[in-house]
Coordinates of C-alpha atoms and ligand atoms in Angstrom, one line a residue:
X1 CA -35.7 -17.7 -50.5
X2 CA -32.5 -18.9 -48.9
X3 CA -31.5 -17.5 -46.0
X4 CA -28.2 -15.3 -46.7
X5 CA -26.4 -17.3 -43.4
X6 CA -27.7 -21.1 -42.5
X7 CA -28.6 -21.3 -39.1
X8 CA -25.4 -23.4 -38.2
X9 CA -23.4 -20.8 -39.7
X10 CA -25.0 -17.8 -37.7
X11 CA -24.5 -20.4 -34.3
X12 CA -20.8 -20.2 -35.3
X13 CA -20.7 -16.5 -36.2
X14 CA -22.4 -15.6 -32.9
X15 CA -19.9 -17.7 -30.8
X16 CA -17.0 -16.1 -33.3
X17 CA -18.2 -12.6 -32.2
X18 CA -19.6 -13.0 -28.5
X19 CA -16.0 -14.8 -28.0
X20 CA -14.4 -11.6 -30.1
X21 CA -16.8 -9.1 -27.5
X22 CA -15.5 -11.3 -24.8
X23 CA -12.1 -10.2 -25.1
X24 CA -12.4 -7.1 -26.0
X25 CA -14.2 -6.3 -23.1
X26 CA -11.4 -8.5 -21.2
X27 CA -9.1 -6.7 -22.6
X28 CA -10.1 -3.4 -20.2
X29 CA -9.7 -5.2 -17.2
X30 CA -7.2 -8.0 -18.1
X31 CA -3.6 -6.9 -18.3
X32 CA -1.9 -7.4 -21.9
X33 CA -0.2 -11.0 -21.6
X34 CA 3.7 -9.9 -22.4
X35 CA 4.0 -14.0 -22.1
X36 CA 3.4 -16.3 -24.4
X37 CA 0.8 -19.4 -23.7
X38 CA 1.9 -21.7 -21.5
X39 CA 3.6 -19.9 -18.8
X40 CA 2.8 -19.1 -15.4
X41 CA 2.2 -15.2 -16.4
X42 CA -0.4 -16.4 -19.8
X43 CA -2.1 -18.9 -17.5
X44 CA -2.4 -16.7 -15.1
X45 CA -3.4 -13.7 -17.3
X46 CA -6.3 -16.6 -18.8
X47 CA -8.5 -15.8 -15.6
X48 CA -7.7 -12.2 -15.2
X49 CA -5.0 -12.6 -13.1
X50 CA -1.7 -12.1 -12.8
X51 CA 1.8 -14.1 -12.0
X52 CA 4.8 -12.2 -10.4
X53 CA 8.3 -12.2 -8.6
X54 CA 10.4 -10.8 -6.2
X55 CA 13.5 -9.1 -8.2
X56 CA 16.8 -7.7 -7.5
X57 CA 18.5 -5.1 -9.4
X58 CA 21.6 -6.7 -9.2
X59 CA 20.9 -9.7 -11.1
X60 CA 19.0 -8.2 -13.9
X61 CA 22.1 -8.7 -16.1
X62 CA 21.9 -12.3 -15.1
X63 CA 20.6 -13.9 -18.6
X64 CA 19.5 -16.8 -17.2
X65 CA 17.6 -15.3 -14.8
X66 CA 16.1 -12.8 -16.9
X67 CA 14.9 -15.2 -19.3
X68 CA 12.9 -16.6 -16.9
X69 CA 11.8 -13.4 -15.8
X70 CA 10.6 -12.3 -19.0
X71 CA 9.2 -15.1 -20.5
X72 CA 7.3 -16.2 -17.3
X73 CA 6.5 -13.5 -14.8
X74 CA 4.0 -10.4 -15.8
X75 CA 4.3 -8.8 -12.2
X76 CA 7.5 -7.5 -10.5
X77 CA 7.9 -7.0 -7.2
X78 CA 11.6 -5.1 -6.0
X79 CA 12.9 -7.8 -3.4
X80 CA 15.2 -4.5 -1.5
X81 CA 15.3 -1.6 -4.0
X82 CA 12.2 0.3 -2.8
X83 CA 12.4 -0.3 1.0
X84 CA 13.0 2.8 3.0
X85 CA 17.1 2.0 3.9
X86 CA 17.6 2.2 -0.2
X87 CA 15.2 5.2 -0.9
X88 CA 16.0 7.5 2.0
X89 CA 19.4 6.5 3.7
X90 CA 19.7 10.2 5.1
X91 CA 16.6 12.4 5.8
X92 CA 15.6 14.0 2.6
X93 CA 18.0 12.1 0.6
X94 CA 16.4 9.9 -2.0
X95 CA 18.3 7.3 -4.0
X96 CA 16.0 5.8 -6.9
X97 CA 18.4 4.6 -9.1
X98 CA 18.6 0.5 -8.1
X99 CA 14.3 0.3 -8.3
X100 CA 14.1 2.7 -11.2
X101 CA 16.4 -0.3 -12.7
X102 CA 13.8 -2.9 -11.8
X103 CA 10.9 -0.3 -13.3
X104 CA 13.1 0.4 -16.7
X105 CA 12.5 -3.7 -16.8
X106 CA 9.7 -3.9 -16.3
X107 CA 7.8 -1.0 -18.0
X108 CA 10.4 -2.3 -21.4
X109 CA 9.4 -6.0 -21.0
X110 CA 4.9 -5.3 -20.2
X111 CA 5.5 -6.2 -16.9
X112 CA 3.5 -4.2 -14.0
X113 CA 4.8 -3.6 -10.8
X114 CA 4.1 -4.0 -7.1
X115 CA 5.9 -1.3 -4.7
X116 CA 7.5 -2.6 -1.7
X117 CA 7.3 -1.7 0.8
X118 CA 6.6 2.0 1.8
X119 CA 6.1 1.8 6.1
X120 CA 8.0 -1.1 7.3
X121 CA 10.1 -1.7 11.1
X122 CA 12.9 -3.4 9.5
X123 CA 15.0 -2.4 6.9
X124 CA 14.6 1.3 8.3
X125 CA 17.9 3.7 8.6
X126 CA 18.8 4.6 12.3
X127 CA 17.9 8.5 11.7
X128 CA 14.4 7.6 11.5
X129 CA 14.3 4.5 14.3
X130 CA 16.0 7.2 16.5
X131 CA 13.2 10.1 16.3
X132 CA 11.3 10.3 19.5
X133 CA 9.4 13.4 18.3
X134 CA 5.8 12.8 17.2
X135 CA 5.2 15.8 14.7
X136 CA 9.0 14.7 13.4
X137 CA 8.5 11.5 12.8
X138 CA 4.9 12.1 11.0
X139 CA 6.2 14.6 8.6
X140 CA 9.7 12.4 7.7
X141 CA 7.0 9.7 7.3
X142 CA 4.6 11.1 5.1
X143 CA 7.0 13.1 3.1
X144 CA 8.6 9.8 2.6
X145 CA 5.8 8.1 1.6
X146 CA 4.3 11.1 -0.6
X147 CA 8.4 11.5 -2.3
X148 CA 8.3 7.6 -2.9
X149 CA 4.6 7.3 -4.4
X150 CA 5.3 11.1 -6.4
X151 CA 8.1 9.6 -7.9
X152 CA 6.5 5.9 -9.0
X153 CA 2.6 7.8 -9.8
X154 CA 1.2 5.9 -12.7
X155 CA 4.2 3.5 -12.7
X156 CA 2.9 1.2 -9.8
X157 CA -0.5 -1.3 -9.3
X158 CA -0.2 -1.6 -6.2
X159 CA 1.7 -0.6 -3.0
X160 CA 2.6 -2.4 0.3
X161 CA 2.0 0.8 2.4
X162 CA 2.8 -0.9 5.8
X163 CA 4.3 -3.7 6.2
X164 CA 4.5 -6.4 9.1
X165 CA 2.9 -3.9 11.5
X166 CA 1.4 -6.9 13.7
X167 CA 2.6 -8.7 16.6
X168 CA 3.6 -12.2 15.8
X169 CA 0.8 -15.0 17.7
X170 CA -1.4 -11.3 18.7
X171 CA -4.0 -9.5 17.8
X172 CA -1.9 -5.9 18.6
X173 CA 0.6 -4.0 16.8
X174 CA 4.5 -4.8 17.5
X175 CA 6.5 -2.3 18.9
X176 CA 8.0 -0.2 16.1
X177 CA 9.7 3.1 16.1
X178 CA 6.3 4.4 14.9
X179 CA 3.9 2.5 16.9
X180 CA 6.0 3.6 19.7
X181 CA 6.2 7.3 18.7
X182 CA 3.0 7.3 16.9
X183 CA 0.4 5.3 18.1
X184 CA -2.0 2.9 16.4
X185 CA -3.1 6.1 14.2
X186 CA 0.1 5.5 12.5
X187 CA -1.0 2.7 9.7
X188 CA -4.4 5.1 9.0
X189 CA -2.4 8.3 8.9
X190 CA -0.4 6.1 6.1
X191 CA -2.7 4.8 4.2
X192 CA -4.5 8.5 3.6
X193 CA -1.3 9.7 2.8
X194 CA -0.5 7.1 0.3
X195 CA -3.9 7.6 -1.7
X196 CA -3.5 11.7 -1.8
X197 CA 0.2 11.1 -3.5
X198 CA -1.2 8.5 -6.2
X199 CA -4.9 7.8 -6.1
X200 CA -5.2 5.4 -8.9
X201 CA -2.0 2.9 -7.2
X202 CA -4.0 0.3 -5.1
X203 CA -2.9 0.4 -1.3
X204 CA -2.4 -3.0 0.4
X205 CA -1.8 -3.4 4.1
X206 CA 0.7 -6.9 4.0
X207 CA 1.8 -9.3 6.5
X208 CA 3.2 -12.9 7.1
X209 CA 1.4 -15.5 9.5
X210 CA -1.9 -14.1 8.6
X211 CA -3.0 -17.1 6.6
X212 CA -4.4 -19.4 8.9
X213 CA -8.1 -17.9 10.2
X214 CA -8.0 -19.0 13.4
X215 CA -4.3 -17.5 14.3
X216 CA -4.6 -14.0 16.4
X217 CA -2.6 -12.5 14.1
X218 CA -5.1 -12.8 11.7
X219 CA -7.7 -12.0 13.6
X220 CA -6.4 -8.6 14.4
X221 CA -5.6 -8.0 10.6
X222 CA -8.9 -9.0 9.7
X223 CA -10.4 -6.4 12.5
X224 CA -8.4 -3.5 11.5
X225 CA -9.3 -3.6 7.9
X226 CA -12.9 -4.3 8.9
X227 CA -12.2 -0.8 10.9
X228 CA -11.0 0.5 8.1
X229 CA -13.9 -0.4 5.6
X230 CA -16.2 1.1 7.8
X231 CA -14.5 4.2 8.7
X232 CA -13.6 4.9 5.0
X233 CA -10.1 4.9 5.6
X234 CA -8.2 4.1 2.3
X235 CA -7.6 0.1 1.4
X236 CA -8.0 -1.6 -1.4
X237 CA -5.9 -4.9 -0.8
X238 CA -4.5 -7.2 1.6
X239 CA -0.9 -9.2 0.8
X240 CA -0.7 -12.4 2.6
X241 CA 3.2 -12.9 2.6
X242 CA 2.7 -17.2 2.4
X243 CA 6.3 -18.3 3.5
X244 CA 5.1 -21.9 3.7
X245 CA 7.0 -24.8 5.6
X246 CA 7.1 -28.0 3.3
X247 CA 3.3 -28.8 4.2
X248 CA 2.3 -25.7 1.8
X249 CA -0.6 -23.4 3.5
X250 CA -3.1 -24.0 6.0
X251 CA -5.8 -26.0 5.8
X252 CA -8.1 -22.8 6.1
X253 CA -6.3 -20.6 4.0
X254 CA -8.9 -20.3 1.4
X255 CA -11.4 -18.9 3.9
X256 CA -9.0 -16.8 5.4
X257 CA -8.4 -14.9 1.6
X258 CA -12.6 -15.5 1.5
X259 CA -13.5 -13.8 4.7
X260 CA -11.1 -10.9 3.6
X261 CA -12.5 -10.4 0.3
X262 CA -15.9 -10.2 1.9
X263 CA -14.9 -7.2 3.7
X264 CA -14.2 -5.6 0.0
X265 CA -10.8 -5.5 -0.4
X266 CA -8.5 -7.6 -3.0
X267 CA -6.5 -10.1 -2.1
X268 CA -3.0 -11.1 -3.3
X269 CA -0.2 -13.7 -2.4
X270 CA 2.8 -11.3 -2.3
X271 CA 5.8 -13.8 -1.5
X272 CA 5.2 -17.5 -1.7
X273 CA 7.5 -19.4 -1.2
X274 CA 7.6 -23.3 0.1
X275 CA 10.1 -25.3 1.7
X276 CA 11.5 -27.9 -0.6
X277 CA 8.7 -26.8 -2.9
X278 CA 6.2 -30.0 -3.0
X279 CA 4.4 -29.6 -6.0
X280 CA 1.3 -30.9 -3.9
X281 CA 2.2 -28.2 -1.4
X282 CA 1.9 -25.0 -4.7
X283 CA -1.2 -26.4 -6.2
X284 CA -2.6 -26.4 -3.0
X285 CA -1.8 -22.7 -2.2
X286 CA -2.8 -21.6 -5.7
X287 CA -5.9 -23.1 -6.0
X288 CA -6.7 -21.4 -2.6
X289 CA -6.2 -18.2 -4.6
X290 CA -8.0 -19.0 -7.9
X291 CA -11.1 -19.9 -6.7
X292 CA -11.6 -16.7 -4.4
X293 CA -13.2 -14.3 -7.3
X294 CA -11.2 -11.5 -5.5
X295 CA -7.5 -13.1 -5.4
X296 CA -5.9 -11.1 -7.7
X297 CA -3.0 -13.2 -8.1
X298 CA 0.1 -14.3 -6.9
X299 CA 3.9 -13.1 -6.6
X300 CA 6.8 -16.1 -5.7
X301 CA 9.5 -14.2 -3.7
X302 CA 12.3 -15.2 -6.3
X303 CA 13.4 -17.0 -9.7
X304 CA 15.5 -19.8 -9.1
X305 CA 16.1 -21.8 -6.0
X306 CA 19.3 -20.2 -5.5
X307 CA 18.0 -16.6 -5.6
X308 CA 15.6 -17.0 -2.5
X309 CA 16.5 -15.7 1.0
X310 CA 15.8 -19.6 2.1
X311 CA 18.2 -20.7 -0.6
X312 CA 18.9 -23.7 1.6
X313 CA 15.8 -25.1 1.5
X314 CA 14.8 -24.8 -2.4
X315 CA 11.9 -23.2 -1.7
X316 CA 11.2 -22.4 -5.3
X317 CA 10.1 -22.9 -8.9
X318 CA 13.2 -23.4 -10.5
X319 CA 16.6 -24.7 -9.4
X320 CA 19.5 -23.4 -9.5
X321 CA 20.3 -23.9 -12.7
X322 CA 16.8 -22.2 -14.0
X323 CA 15.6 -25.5 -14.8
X324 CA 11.2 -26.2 -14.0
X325 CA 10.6 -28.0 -11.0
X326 CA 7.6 -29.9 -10.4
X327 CA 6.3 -27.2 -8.5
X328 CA 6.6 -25.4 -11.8
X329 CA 4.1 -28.2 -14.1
X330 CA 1.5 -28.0 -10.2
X331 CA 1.0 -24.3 -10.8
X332 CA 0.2 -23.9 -14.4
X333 CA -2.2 -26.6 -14.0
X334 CA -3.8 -25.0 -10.9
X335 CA -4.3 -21.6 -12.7
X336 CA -6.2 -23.2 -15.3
X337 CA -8.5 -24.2 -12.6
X338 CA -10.7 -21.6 -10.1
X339 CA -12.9 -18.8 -10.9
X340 CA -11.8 -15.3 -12.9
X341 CA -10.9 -12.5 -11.2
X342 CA -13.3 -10.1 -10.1
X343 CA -12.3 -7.5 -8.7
X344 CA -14.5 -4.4 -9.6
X345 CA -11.6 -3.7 -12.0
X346 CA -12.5 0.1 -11.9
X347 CA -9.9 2.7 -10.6
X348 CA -8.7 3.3 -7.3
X349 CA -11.7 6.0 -5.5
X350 CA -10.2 9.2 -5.3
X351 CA -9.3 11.3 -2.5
X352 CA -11.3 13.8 -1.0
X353 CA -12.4 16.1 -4.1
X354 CA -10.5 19.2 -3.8
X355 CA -12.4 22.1 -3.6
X356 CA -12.5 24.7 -7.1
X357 CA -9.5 27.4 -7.3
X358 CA -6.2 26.6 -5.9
X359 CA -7.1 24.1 -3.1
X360 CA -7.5 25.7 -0.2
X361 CA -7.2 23.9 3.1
X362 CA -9.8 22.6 6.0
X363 CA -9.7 22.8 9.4
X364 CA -10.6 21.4 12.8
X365 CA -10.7 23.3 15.5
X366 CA -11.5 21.8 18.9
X367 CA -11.9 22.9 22.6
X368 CA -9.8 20.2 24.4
X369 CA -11.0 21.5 27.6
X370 CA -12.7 24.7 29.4
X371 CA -12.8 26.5 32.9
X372 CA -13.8 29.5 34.3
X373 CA -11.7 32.4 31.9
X374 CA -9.6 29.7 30.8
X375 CA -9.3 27.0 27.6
X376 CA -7.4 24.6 25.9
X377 CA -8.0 24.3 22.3
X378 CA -6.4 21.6 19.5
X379 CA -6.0 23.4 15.7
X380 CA -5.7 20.6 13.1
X381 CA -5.0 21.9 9.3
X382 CA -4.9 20.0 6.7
X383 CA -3.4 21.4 2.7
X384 CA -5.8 21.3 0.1
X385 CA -3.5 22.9 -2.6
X386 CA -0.3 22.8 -3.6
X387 CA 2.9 21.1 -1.5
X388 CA 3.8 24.0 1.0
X389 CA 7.5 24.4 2.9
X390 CA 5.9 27.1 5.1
X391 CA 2.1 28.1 6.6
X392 CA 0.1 30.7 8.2
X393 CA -3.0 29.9 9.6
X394 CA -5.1 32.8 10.5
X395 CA -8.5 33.4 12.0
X396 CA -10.1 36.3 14.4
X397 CA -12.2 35.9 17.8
X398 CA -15.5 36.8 17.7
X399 CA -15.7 37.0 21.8
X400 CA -12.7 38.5 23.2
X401 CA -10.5 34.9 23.5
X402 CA -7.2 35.6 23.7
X403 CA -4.3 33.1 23.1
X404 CA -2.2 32.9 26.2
X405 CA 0.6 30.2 25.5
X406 CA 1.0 27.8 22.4
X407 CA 3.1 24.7 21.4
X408 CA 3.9 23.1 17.9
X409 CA 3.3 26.5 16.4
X410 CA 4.3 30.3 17.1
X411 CA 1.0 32.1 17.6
X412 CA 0.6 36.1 17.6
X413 CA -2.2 38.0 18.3
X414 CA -3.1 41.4 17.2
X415 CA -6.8 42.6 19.2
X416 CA -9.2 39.2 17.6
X417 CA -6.5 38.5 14.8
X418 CA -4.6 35.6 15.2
X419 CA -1.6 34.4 13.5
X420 CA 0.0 30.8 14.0
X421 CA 3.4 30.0 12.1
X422 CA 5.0 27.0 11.8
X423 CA 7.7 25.8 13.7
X424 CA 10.9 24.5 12.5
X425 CA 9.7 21.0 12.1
X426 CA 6.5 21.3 10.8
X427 CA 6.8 23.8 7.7
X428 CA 6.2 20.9 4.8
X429 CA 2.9 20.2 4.2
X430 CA 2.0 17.9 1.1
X431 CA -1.3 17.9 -0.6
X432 CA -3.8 16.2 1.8
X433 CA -0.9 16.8 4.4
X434 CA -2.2 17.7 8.1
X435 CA -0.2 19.0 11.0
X436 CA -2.0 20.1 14.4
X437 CA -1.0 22.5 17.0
X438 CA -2.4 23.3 20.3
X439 CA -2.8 26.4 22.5
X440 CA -4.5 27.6 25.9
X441 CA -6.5 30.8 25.9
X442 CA -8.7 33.0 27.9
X443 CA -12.0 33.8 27.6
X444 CA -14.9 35.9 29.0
X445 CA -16.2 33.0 30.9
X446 CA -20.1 33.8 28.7
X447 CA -19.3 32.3 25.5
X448 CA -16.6 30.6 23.4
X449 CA -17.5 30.4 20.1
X450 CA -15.4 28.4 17.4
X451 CA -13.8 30.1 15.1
X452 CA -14.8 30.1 11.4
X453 CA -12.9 32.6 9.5
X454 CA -9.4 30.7 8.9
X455 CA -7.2 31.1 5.9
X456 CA -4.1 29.1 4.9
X457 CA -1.2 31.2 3.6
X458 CA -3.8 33.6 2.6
X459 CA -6.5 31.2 1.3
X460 CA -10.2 30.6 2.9
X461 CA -10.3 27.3 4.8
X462 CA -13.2 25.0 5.3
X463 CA -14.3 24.7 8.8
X464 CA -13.9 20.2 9.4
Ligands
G3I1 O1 23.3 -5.1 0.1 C1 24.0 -5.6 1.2 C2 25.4 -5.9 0.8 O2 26.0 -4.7 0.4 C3 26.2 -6.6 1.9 O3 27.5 -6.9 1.5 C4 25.4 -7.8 2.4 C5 26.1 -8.5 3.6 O4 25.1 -9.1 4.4 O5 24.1 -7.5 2.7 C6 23.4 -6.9 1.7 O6 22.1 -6.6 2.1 C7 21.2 -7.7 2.3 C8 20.0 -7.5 1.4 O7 19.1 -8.5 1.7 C9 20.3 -7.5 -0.1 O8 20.8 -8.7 -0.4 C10 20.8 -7.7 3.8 O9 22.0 -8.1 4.5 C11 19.8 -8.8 4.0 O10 19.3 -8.7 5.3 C12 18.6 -8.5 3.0 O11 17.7 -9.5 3.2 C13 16.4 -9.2 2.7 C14 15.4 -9.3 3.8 O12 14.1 -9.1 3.3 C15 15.7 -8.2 4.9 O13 14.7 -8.2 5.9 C16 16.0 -10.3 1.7 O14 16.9 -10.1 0.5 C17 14.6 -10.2 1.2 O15 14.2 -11.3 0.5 C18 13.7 -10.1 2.5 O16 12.4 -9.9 2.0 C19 11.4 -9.9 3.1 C20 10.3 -9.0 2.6 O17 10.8 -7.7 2.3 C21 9.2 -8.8 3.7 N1 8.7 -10.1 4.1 C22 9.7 -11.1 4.5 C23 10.8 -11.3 3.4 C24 11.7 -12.3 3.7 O18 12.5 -12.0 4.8

């Protein structure tokens, strides 16, 4: 009998269909090209990747620049419109309207969107640069970053949570109102707050002068988001600025993005750029990218040469009159070459799982220190439930402590029950939010035993 389908026919038909599976199963992890073949977004989008630029509100209505935009770019990044001098000029006092702009854009136009920047030293109002307080300057910071992220949730891929937060030629953190005020805990305390206020954005910790392996800069980037890894503190990316001078990137750039992915995180070029843009100079720095399996692609900071912050040195794609530059032909040839993307492609892990009912809240108590009928003790709480603007914590002694004097909280004590208020500053607590208070005590001098009965504006805690 004569076989329904010749053999040659069912080669073709399983190549047809196995090339059919292949993009449908592409299609889950690859973002829908908005471009069409033969630009940088398409080419891009070919390997799993994607192609973006810095924007700016004001020039949207520009139509040669949008154009471009649009029929090249599938990744925005807002050059000012999201940095904290824009978002929160006055404490509590957010002003959306010039990156909701960009977002319209780019939601209207299949473009996806990087948020930038969330924790950053320069582009910072005075009123928070001029806070000395430590619980002040946590709360304004993670109510800014939980406001900012609430706002965007579902609208951003990923977020520069801190930004520049290293010491240029060091391995340390520059001096910053919140290095200063904070400590080093500040970047961690960010990056949990960030992934409680959207946990499906990805979180990237970016910097600039991070690209050459050997640099200390790099090194202490690279040891911090080791840290990170291994402590389960939230990252998922790391942005390496690459403002190039004319020679393009270092020589080891593709093992510094290769030694970062290793440590499981993404990594992205967030704001290329390259003095007098030698094409030799972008194939260079994209090929670094495409063939590291986890480069998830790259963002030029800027559309035409005369939209760049180095306008004077035509450090980009397109000149001034929106015209391709060889730079331009250099980079859609490089994305064609490499590896596909692999990130894991799933969502963002999620926070801590809330436990059932309304939340809740957990708590660490700790003795600080102890003498003979005297302590010290350290009460950190953090909300498991609904945003707050006011807390109780209560709990009761089981041996006859009593509190004696307290500080970052107003503490009452009624035989073993104890009551602790907020303070003025310290009443807003977001979900996941922590605050800590501390108080000395006296006790019998036979035993001390930690507290386990707390409740958080009425609610049962978990002891942490
Ligand atoms: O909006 C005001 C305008 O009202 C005023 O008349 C004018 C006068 O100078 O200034 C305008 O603000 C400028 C703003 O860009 C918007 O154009 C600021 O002065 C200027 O300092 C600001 O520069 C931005 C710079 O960050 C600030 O640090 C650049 O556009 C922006 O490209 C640049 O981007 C940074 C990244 O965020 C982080 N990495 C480095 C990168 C390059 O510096």
């Amino acid at each position: 009998m004569k076989p329904l389908i010749r053999p040659r026919r069912i080669r073709a038909l399983v190549s047809v269909l196995s090339a059919a599976a292949a993009v449908a199963g592409a299609a889950l992890l690859v973002p829908r090209p908005a471009q069409a073949a033969g630009t940088l977004g398409a080419q891009a989008a070919a390997s799993g990747r994607y192609f973006g630029t810095a924007v700016a509100a004001g020039k949207l209505g520009d139509s040669t620049y949008s154009t471009i935009l649009d029929r090249e770019f599938n990744m925005i990044t807002p050059e000012n419109e999201m940095k904290w001098d824009t978002i929160e000029p006055s404490r509590g006092s957010f002003n959306f309207g010039p990156a909701d702009q960009i977002v319209n854009h780019a939601q209207a136009h299949g473009q996806r969107m990087r948020g930038h920047t969330l924790v950053w030293h320069s582009q910072l109002p005075g009123w928070v640069s001029g806070i000395n307080d430590p619980n002040t300057l946590r709360s304004v910071m993670d109510n800014h970053i939980t406001t900012e992220m609430t706002h965007y949730k579902g609208k951003i891929y990923a977020w520069d949570v801190v930004n520049e937060a290293f010491a240029d030629g060091s391995t340390q953190h520059r001096s910053s109102v919140f290095q200063n005020v904070l400590g080093n805990g500040f970047i961690e305390e960010a990056f949990r707050t960030a992934r409680t206020a959207d946990p499906n954005a990805k979180l990237c910790y970016n910097d600039y002068n991070i690209e050459n392996w050997t640099d200390a800069k790099t090194q202490g980037v690279y040891a911090m988001v080791k840290d990170f890894k291994a402590r389960g503190v939230p990252i998922d990316c790391v942005g390496f600025q690459s403002h190039f001078g004319s020679g393009g990137p270092p020589a080891s750039f593709q093992t510094t993005l290769s030694n970062f992915a290793a440590l499981g995180v993404d990594v992205q070029l967030t704001e290329l750029d390259i003095a007098q843009a030698p094409a030799t100079a972008y194939s260079n720095t994209v090929k670094a990218c495409v063939n590291i399996s986890r480069c998830a692609g790259i963002t030029v900071w800027g559309i035409r040469d005369s939209d760049s912050w180095r306008s004077g040195e035509n450090p980009l794609l397109f000149d001034g009159g929106g015209n391709k530059k060889p730079a331009y032909d250099a980079v859609l040839s490089a994305l064609g070459s490499g590896v596909p993307y692999g990130g894991d492609g799933s969502p963002t892990p999620t926070p801590t799982p809330t436990p059932p009912g309304n939340g809740g809240c957990s708590v660490k108590y700790t003795i600080s220190s102890q003498w003979p009928g005297g302590f010290g003790a350290n009460v950190s709480v953090t909300n498991l439930g609904d945003p707050v603007s006011s807390w109780t914590l209560t709990w009761s002694f089981g041996a006859g402590q009593q509190v004696t004097q307290a500080w970052n909280a107003a503490v009452t004590q009624s035989g073993s029950a104890v009551t602790a208020k907020n303070v003025s500053y310290n009443g807003s607590l977001a979900t996941g939010g922590s605050t800590s208070f501390g108080f000395n005590g006296s006790w019998n001098s036979s035993s001390n035993p930690v507290p386990s009965n707390f409740a958080l504006n009425g609610t049962a805690c978990t002891a942490g």
